[in-house]
XYZ file of C-alpha atoms in Angstrom:
469
model
C -62.346 92.162 -13.151
C -61.769 88.669 -13.975
C -63.153 87.060 -17.197
C -65.644 84.036 -17.179
C -63.931 80.891 -16.587
C -64.669 78.765 -19.532
C -62.171 75.821 -18.592
C -64.014 72.659 -19.552
C -66.957 74.377 -20.858
C -69.050 72.803 -23.740
C -71.193 75.313 -25.431
C -74.661 73.875 -25.559
C -77.693 75.127 -27.326
C -78.684 77.574 -24.563
C -75.265 79.099 -24.458
C -75.312 79.246 -28.230
C -78.405 81.268 -27.870
C -76.740 83.572 -25.421
C -73.679 83.881 -27.559
C -75.440 84.678 -30.873
C -77.743 87.390 -28.938
C -74.388 88.970 -27.465
C -72.350 89.163 -30.529
C -74.905 89.755 -33.321
C -76.923 92.039 -31.258
C -76.349 94.936 -28.843
C -77.973 92.613 -26.307
C -81.029 90.687 -25.583
C -84.530 92.199 -25.072
C -87.255 90.364 -23.144
C -88.623 87.727 -25.497
C -85.668 87.649 -27.633
C -84.201 84.448 -26.245
C -87.473 82.681 -26.722
C -87.854 83.940 -30.387
C -84.408 82.418 -31.039
C -85.159 79.213 -29.606
C -88.129 78.992 -31.726
C -86.383 79.737 -34.999
C -83.192 77.962 -34.256
C -79.808 79.575 -34.054
C -78.982 78.970 -37.419
C -82.281 80.536 -38.843
C -81.674 83.519 -36.612
C -78.144 84.080 -38.000
C -79.118 83.930 -41.717
C -82.060 86.311 -40.891
C -79.773 88.869 -39.430
C -77.339 88.423 -42.358
C -80.336 89.353 -44.652
C -82.113 92.238 -42.725
C -85.518 93.160 -43.553
C -86.084 96.776 -44.280
C -89.929 96.336 -43.397
C -89.253 94.741 -40.071
C -89.015 98.010 -37.860
C -92.187 98.461 -35.733
C -94.256 101.555 -36.142
C -92.869 102.594 -32.730
C -89.518 103.341 -34.218
C -90.276 104.280 -37.827
C -92.910 106.968 -36.730
C -90.315 108.840 -34.624
C -87.637 108.525 -37.110
C -89.964 110.030 -39.776
C -90.324 113.123 -37.501
C -86.588 113.874 -37.475
C -86.768 116.300 -40.469
C -83.096 116.639 -41.030
C -82.258 113.078 -41.717
C -84.343 113.298 -44.923
C -82.179 116.062 -46.424
C -79.216 115.629 -48.848
C -75.751 116.947 -47.621
C -76.019 120.175 -49.546
C -79.721 120.661 -48.434
C -78.580 120.378 -44.776
C -75.742 122.800 -45.486
C -77.916 125.388 -46.949
C -80.616 125.434 -44.405
C -78.381 124.732 -41.141
C -74.924 125.693 -42.226
C -72.736 128.567 -40.767
C -74.192 132.123 -41.341
C -72.653 134.431 -43.830
C -69.737 136.727 -43.118
C -70.778 139.803 -41.259
C -73.623 138.121 -39.408
C -74.724 139.711 -36.211
C -74.121 137.764 -32.811
C -77.847 136.952 -32.763
C -77.712 135.265 -36.230
C -74.532 133.394 -35.171
C -76.366 132.203 -32.009
C -79.461 131.273 -34.102
C -77.267 129.269 -36.593
C -75.573 127.231 -33.769
C -79.022 126.490 -32.154
C -80.047 124.955 -35.685
C -76.728 122.957 -35.987
C -77.289 121.438 -32.606
C -80.777 120.382 -33.816
C -78.897 118.520 -36.638
C -76.676 116.902 -34.338
C -79.242 115.946 -31.766
C -81.707 114.313 -34.349
C -78.679 112.288 -35.654
C -77.758 111.065 -32.095
C -81.492 110.311 -31.445
C -82.009 108.482 -34.211
C -78.958 106.181 -33.896
C -80.082 105.551 -30.331
C -83.725 104.580 -31.026
C -82.486 102.194 -33.962
C -79.864 100.781 -31.586
C -82.584 100.078 -28.959
C -85.720 99.016 -31.100
C -84.437 97.918 -34.595
C -84.933 94.107 -35.140
C -82.148 94.028 -37.542
C -79.678 94.120 -34.894
C -76.603 92.918 -36.915
C -77.043 95.900 -39.091
C -77.007 98.075 -35.926
C -73.646 95.987 -34.702
C -72.128 96.618 -38.052
C -73.104 100.189 -38.216
C -71.302 100.612 -35.254
C -68.384 98.757 -36.527
C -67.986 100.723 -39.732
C -68.386 104.118 -38.081
C -65.390 103.400 -36.085
C -63.609 101.955 -39.010
C -64.382 104.949 -41.257
C -64.710 107.275 -38.378
C -65.479 111.041 -38.579
C -65.595 113.536 -35.702
C -68.766 115.756 -35.255
C -66.789 118.145 -33.350
C -64.643 119.350 -36.323
C -66.431 122.264 -38.075
C -69.246 121.535 -40.513
C -68.729 117.689 -40.148
C -71.281 118.301 -37.381
C -73.832 118.627 -40.242
C -73.270 115.470 -41.971
C -72.264 112.775 -39.358
C -75.863 111.596 -39.098
C -76.665 111.578 -43.073
C -73.095 109.964 -43.493
C -74.459 106.902 -41.214
C -77.769 106.985 -42.641
C -76.880 106.923 -46.390
C -73.553 105.329 -46.515
C -72.602 103.197 -43.443
C -76.022 101.688 -42.461
C -77.276 100.534 -45.961
C -73.999 99.308 -47.071
C -72.961 97.672 -43.885
C -73.301 94.069 -45.124
C -72.685 94.719 -48.827
C -69.569 94.940 -50.992
C -66.468 96.704 -49.148
C -65.695 98.495 -52.504
C -69.041 100.010 -52.403
C -68.689 101.296 -48.860
C -65.096 102.421 -49.407
C -66.226 104.536 -52.614
C -69.307 105.960 -50.765
C -67.043 107.107 -47.657
C -64.391 108.719 -50.056
C -67.012 110.865 -51.587
C -68.752 111.734 -48.589
C -68.510 115.365 -47.447
C -68.492 114.312 -43.867
C -65.189 112.338 -44.553
C -63.751 114.897 -47.117
C -64.198 117.726 -44.488
C -62.932 115.824 -41.512
C -59.716 114.445 -43.206
C -59.210 117.645 -45.178
C -59.145 116.060 -48.814
C -61.374 118.870 -50.051
C -58.441 121.044 -49.804
C -56.165 118.667 -51.601
C -54.900 120.458 -54.783
C -52.033 120.166 -57.397
C -49.892 122.913 -56.241
C -49.385 123.822 -60.068
C -52.877 124.631 -60.510
C -53.866 128.152 -60.818
C -56.589 127.653 -58.068
C -53.823 126.642 -55.621
C -54.446 129.366 -53.169
C -56.298 130.236 -49.923
C -58.062 127.291 -48.562
C -56.772 125.212 -51.608
C -52.990 125.844 -50.990
C -51.484 122.578 -52.485
C -51.162 118.731 -51.477
C -52.818 117.677 -48.382
C -51.988 113.988 -47.521
C -54.394 113.498 -44.627
C -56.907 111.389 -46.308
C -54.715 109.575 -48.458
C -52.764 108.310 -45.593
C -55.508 107.201 -43.434
C -57.292 105.627 -46.634
C -54.253 103.211 -46.884
C -53.241 102.867 -43.018
C -56.793 102.567 -41.551
C -59.392 101.975 -44.194
C -57.858 99.557 -46.388
C -54.311 98.014 -46.114
C -53.487 98.392 -42.553
C -50.245 100.005 -41.155
C -48.237 96.999 -41.980
C -49.732 96.636 -45.454
C -46.865 97.019 -47.710
C -47.225 100.593 -48.899
C -44.647 103.173 -48.682
C -44.542 106.738 -48.372
C -44.214 107.153 -52.073
C -47.385 105.438 -52.512
C -48.916 107.867 -50.133
C -47.797 110.657 -52.052
C -48.879 109.225 -55.296
C -52.499 108.565 -53.848
C -52.636 112.079 -52.610
C -51.882 113.322 -56.092
C -54.410 110.976 -57.738
C -57.324 112.410 -54.932
C -56.539 115.929 -55.817
C -59.754 117.661 -56.836
C -61.927 115.251 -54.965
C -63.957 117.697 -52.851
C -67.177 118.867 -51.872
C -69.855 121.265 -52.868
C -72.041 123.099 -50.368
C -74.551 124.906 -52.434
C -77.221 123.465 -54.813
C -76.219 124.018 -58.408
C -77.507 122.810 -61.654
C -76.857 119.222 -62.748
C -75.688 118.322 -59.308
C -77.611 115.371 -57.225
C -77.123 117.042 -53.619
C -74.859 114.492 -52.438
C -72.036 117.172 -51.660
C -69.356 115.487 -53.653
C -67.792 117.137 -56.699
C -64.702 116.551 -58.654
C -62.855 119.891 -59.419
C -60.566 119.089 -62.453
C -58.926 122.430 -62.548
C -57.557 121.222 -59.000
C -56.630 117.948 -60.164
C -53.116 116.556 -60.835
C -53.381 114.986 -64.275
C -49.786 113.810 -64.578
C -49.161 110.435 -64.706
C -48.654 108.232 -61.442
C -47.370 104.901 -60.104
C -49.390 103.299 -57.148
C -48.393 100.171 -55.482
C -46.300 99.363 -58.330
C -49.019 99.819 -60.792
C -49.190 102.609 -63.368
C -52.045 105.061 -63.055
C -51.992 107.251 -66.214
C -53.101 110.726 -65.830
C -56.565 111.856 -66.350
C -59.522 112.849 -64.188
C -61.883 111.253 -61.773
C -61.103 107.715 -63.124
C -57.829 107.733 -61.741
C -59.307 107.949 -58.255
C -61.991 105.207 -58.950
C -58.984 102.815 -60.208
C -56.931 103.671 -57.191
C -59.877 102.510 -54.934
C -60.344 99.328 -56.813
C -56.763 98.600 -56.510
C -56.982 99.277 -52.766
C -60.369 97.154 -52.136
C -58.813 94.154 -54.044
C -55.350 94.245 -52.433
C -54.483 91.042 -50.319
C -53.536 93.434 -47.226
C -56.856 95.030 -47.294
C -58.549 91.503 -47.178
C -56.209 90.347 -44.072
C -56.872 93.950 -42.448
C -60.565 93.812 -42.593
C -60.752 90.229 -41.576
C -58.550 90.833 -38.616
C -60.897 93.633 -37.334
C -63.966 91.549 -37.885
C -62.590 88.743 -35.972
C -61.228 91.077 -33.208
C -64.542 92.661 -32.934
C -66.726 89.206 -32.975
C -64.417 86.535 -31.662
C -61.416 87.837 -29.547
C -59.110 90.865 -28.790
C -56.380 88.676 -30.169
C -57.999 86.613 -32.906
C -56.661 83.287 -34.204
C -54.234 83.690 -37.226
C -55.965 80.720 -38.892
C -59.616 82.184 -38.462
C -58.274 85.470 -39.888
C -56.645 83.678 -42.760
C -59.814 81.878 -43.467
C -62.012 84.984 -43.387
C -59.275 86.936 -45.828
C -59.644 84.033 -48.320
C -63.282 84.373 -48.124
C -63.034 88.121 -48.558
C -60.998 87.644 -51.702
C -63.458 84.835 -53.083
C -66.471 87.034 -52.817
C -64.904 90.237 -53.890
C -65.075 91.793 -50.699
C -68.632 90.627 -49.662
C -68.969 91.459 -46.015
C -72.178 89.417 -45.760
C -70.519 86.318 -46.866
C -67.392 86.907 -44.864
C -69.630 87.146 -41.642
C -71.679 84.115 -42.834
C -68.036 82.361 -42.898
C -67.034 83.766 -39.441
C -70.405 82.793 -37.808
C -70.082 79.004 -39.026
C -66.540 78.829 -38.223
C -65.686 76.483 -35.307
C -63.411 79.220 -33.711
C -66.553 81.509 -33.250
C -68.306 78.936 -31.238
C -65.077 77.712 -29.428
C -65.729 77.730 -25.455
C -62.718 79.887 -24.759
C -64.419 82.718 -26.762
C -67.619 82.443 -24.864
C -68.307 85.613 -22.788
C -65.052 87.000 -23.022
C -65.350 90.077 -25.263
C -65.423 92.932 -23.024
C -67.989 95.360 -23.927
C -67.375 98.951 -24.858
C -69.259 101.837 -23.203
C -71.551 101.848 -26.221
C -72.223 98.261 -26.072
C -72.654 98.103 -22.153
C -75.090 100.939 -21.955
C -77.207 99.717 -24.855
C -77.207 96.181 -23.484
C -78.488 97.300 -20.124
C -81.220 99.408 -21.779
C -82.299 96.858 -24.163
C -82.649 94.460 -21.250
C -84.896 96.462 -19.429
C -86.714 97.039 -22.598
C -86.346 100.568 -22.671
C -88.656 100.982 -25.593
C -90.236 104.084 -26.787
C -87.903 106.068 -24.809
C -88.532 109.722 -23.970
C -86.223 112.221 -25.018
C -84.755 112.596 -21.672
C -84.254 109.064 -21.544
C -82.014 109.196 -24.643
C -80.189 111.894 -23.291
C -79.158 109.983 -20.199
C -77.973 107.254 -22.257
C -75.804 109.565 -24.342
C -74.742 111.375 -21.234
C -73.703 107.962 -19.674
C -71.738 107.200 -22.888
C -69.821 110.529 -22.301
C -69.204 109.789 -18.628
C -67.872 106.490 -19.506
C -65.245 108.084 -22.068
C -67.217 107.010 -25.389
C -69.263 109.882 -26.374
C -71.199 108.953 -29.656
C -69.570 110.630 -32.720
C -67.034 112.348 -30.851
C -63.875 110.256 -31.173
C -61.431 112.778 -32.495
C -58.940 110.463 -34.100
C -59.473 108.759 -37.507
C -58.883 105.222 -36.078
C -62.241 105.349 -34.021
C -62.870 103.955 -30.597
C -60.786 100.839 -29.638
C -62.779 97.561 -29.598
C -60.440 95.771 -26.933
C -60.669 95.311 -23.277
C -57.527 97.098 -22.431
C -59.046 100.400 -23.512
C -61.984 100.247 -21.146
C -61.336 98.036 -18.242
C -60.248 99.972 -15.139
C -61.361 100.725 -11.630
C -62.705 103.995 -12.352
C -64.748 102.924 -15.514
C -66.247 100.250 -13.456
C -67.309 102.269 -10.581
C -68.904 104.676 -13.254
C -70.518 101.435 -14.958
C -72.085 100.482 -11.600
C -73.525 103.900 -10.978
C -74.763 104.172 -14.453
C -76.426 100.733 -14.233
C -78.378 101.869 -11.167
C -79.583 105.032 -13.166
C -80.689 102.884 -16.159
C -82.599 100.371 -13.687
C -84.401 103.508 -12.465
C -85.383 104.767 -15.820
C -87.873 101.826 -16.076
C -91.017 102.385 -14.071
C -91.929 99.827 -12.565
C -88.426 98.441 -12.247
C -88.309 94.925 -14.136
C -87.794 92.130 -11.486
C -84.528 90.482 -11.254
C -86.090 87.054 -12.132
C -87.262 88.555 -15.479
C -83.779 90.215 -16.217
C -82.015 86.995 -15.380
C -84.457 85.224 -17.842
C -83.697 87.704 -20.520
C -80.165 87.604 -20.138
C -79.418 83.846 -19.956
C -77.326 81.594 -18.324
C -74.059 83.194 -18.075
C -74.396 84.424 -14.352
C -72.275 82.600 -11.772
C -73.662 81.029 -8.568
C -71.923 83.805 -6.619
C -73.733 86.647 -8.724
C -77.008 84.988 -8.244
C -76.541 84.556 -4.534
C -75.656 88.119 -4.023
C -78.763 89.183 -6.149
C -80.947 86.790 -4.171
C -79.701 87.992 -0.912
C -80.284 91.858 -1.610
C -83.466 93.907 -1.205
C -85.859 93.516 -4.286
C -85.306 97.157 -5.084
C -81.608 96.822 -5.481
C -81.799 93.616 -7.329
C -82.220 94.925 -10.972
C -79.039 97.210 -10.692
C -77.079 94.481 -9.261
C -77.867 92.201 -12.197
C -77.061 95.126 -14.667
C -73.742 95.949 -12.812
C -72.748 92.229 -12.213
C -69.250 91.336 -13.694
C -70.839 88.919 -16.293
C -72.836 92.037 -17.760
C -69.427 93.678 -18.632
C -68.835 90.968 -21.210
C -70.439 89.587 -24.457
């Protein structure tokens, strides 16, 4: 599928509206273009950078409040929905599995409802960005209990804040600790180094440097991975409510910690306790390679699969100037000439998540029934991007080469038809075109106009232009 030809194009105000709705949201809904036109593009951007917690409509907040598991702490979830005790009967094990499926289903439902209806769309976009950056796999053991609360209490509220806060919150969350095995990480010399705590486990320390902070070429060594592993010994999880515990699921176990002196990235880290890990996270968050790595990924997500080096450098400088404030880095990104350059207009290929939500939002699939949400989730699975189910810690790819192939395009066409049929009555093609804006070619409009009215909505949603943002 060919990209939109932007040769000689000047991005006018109408196209700017299309651009911000495509990049700062999961796609326009009916009325969004008119709202941005009234506000002005600049005011819309500023409003999205400062999300209003009270902006969600009752049609969204009411159903979310009915999802009882999302209001529980990680420890409460484990106590109420965790695995049965040893020796449980087959009936008890099946009942436990059914309860665990409820936790997962409520998490998935909440994510989809917010993506469809939350007016704070940049927050939704950044929640998707950070979940892939700090990925956990819901299919790994008891991670299934915590993926939703991990998103709700860590990624979503901190999505536009300080990177260091986000880094620390992910490091301590039981979903991450269990997924990347740091809960097992133990000083081999400890008297507790036995059973499931057999000794050092480098999984989390390695991904913390390679994926979460400095990047694969960030300048660290295997010795640094080993030092960071030692620093993070004893950073584990607690699954039962105990006195003087906040229910977060995090605990530091000093008896499993390697308290000897270490050196990380050339800096001494004197032996001690939990403060060693906090100091290491400070060092990683403030490292120039981290500023470069995060800035590259943001530029890749919002601008181009191969973002210009100058843009990445400008964002990295802003990251360092603001002590890693993501809101300010994004503010710089959205005001940079490169973001508005014609060659980057309608050229980012949508992931299956972005595509399915953009067509669902375009038909205004609001107040969706449970089966509608299940169909959307099923479509993501069919297109190779089941929600919360990326097995590898690098998360789902955000570049065209990962998703643009003949088989995927056929699946998208079929799913566009299914989404168009979810809405009863179907939205007229003219209404969809007005919602989606001016990016449709004369050829696409001609095909739509010459087709039977009943087919037209699906043709708009499956058009080549709908595959890009």
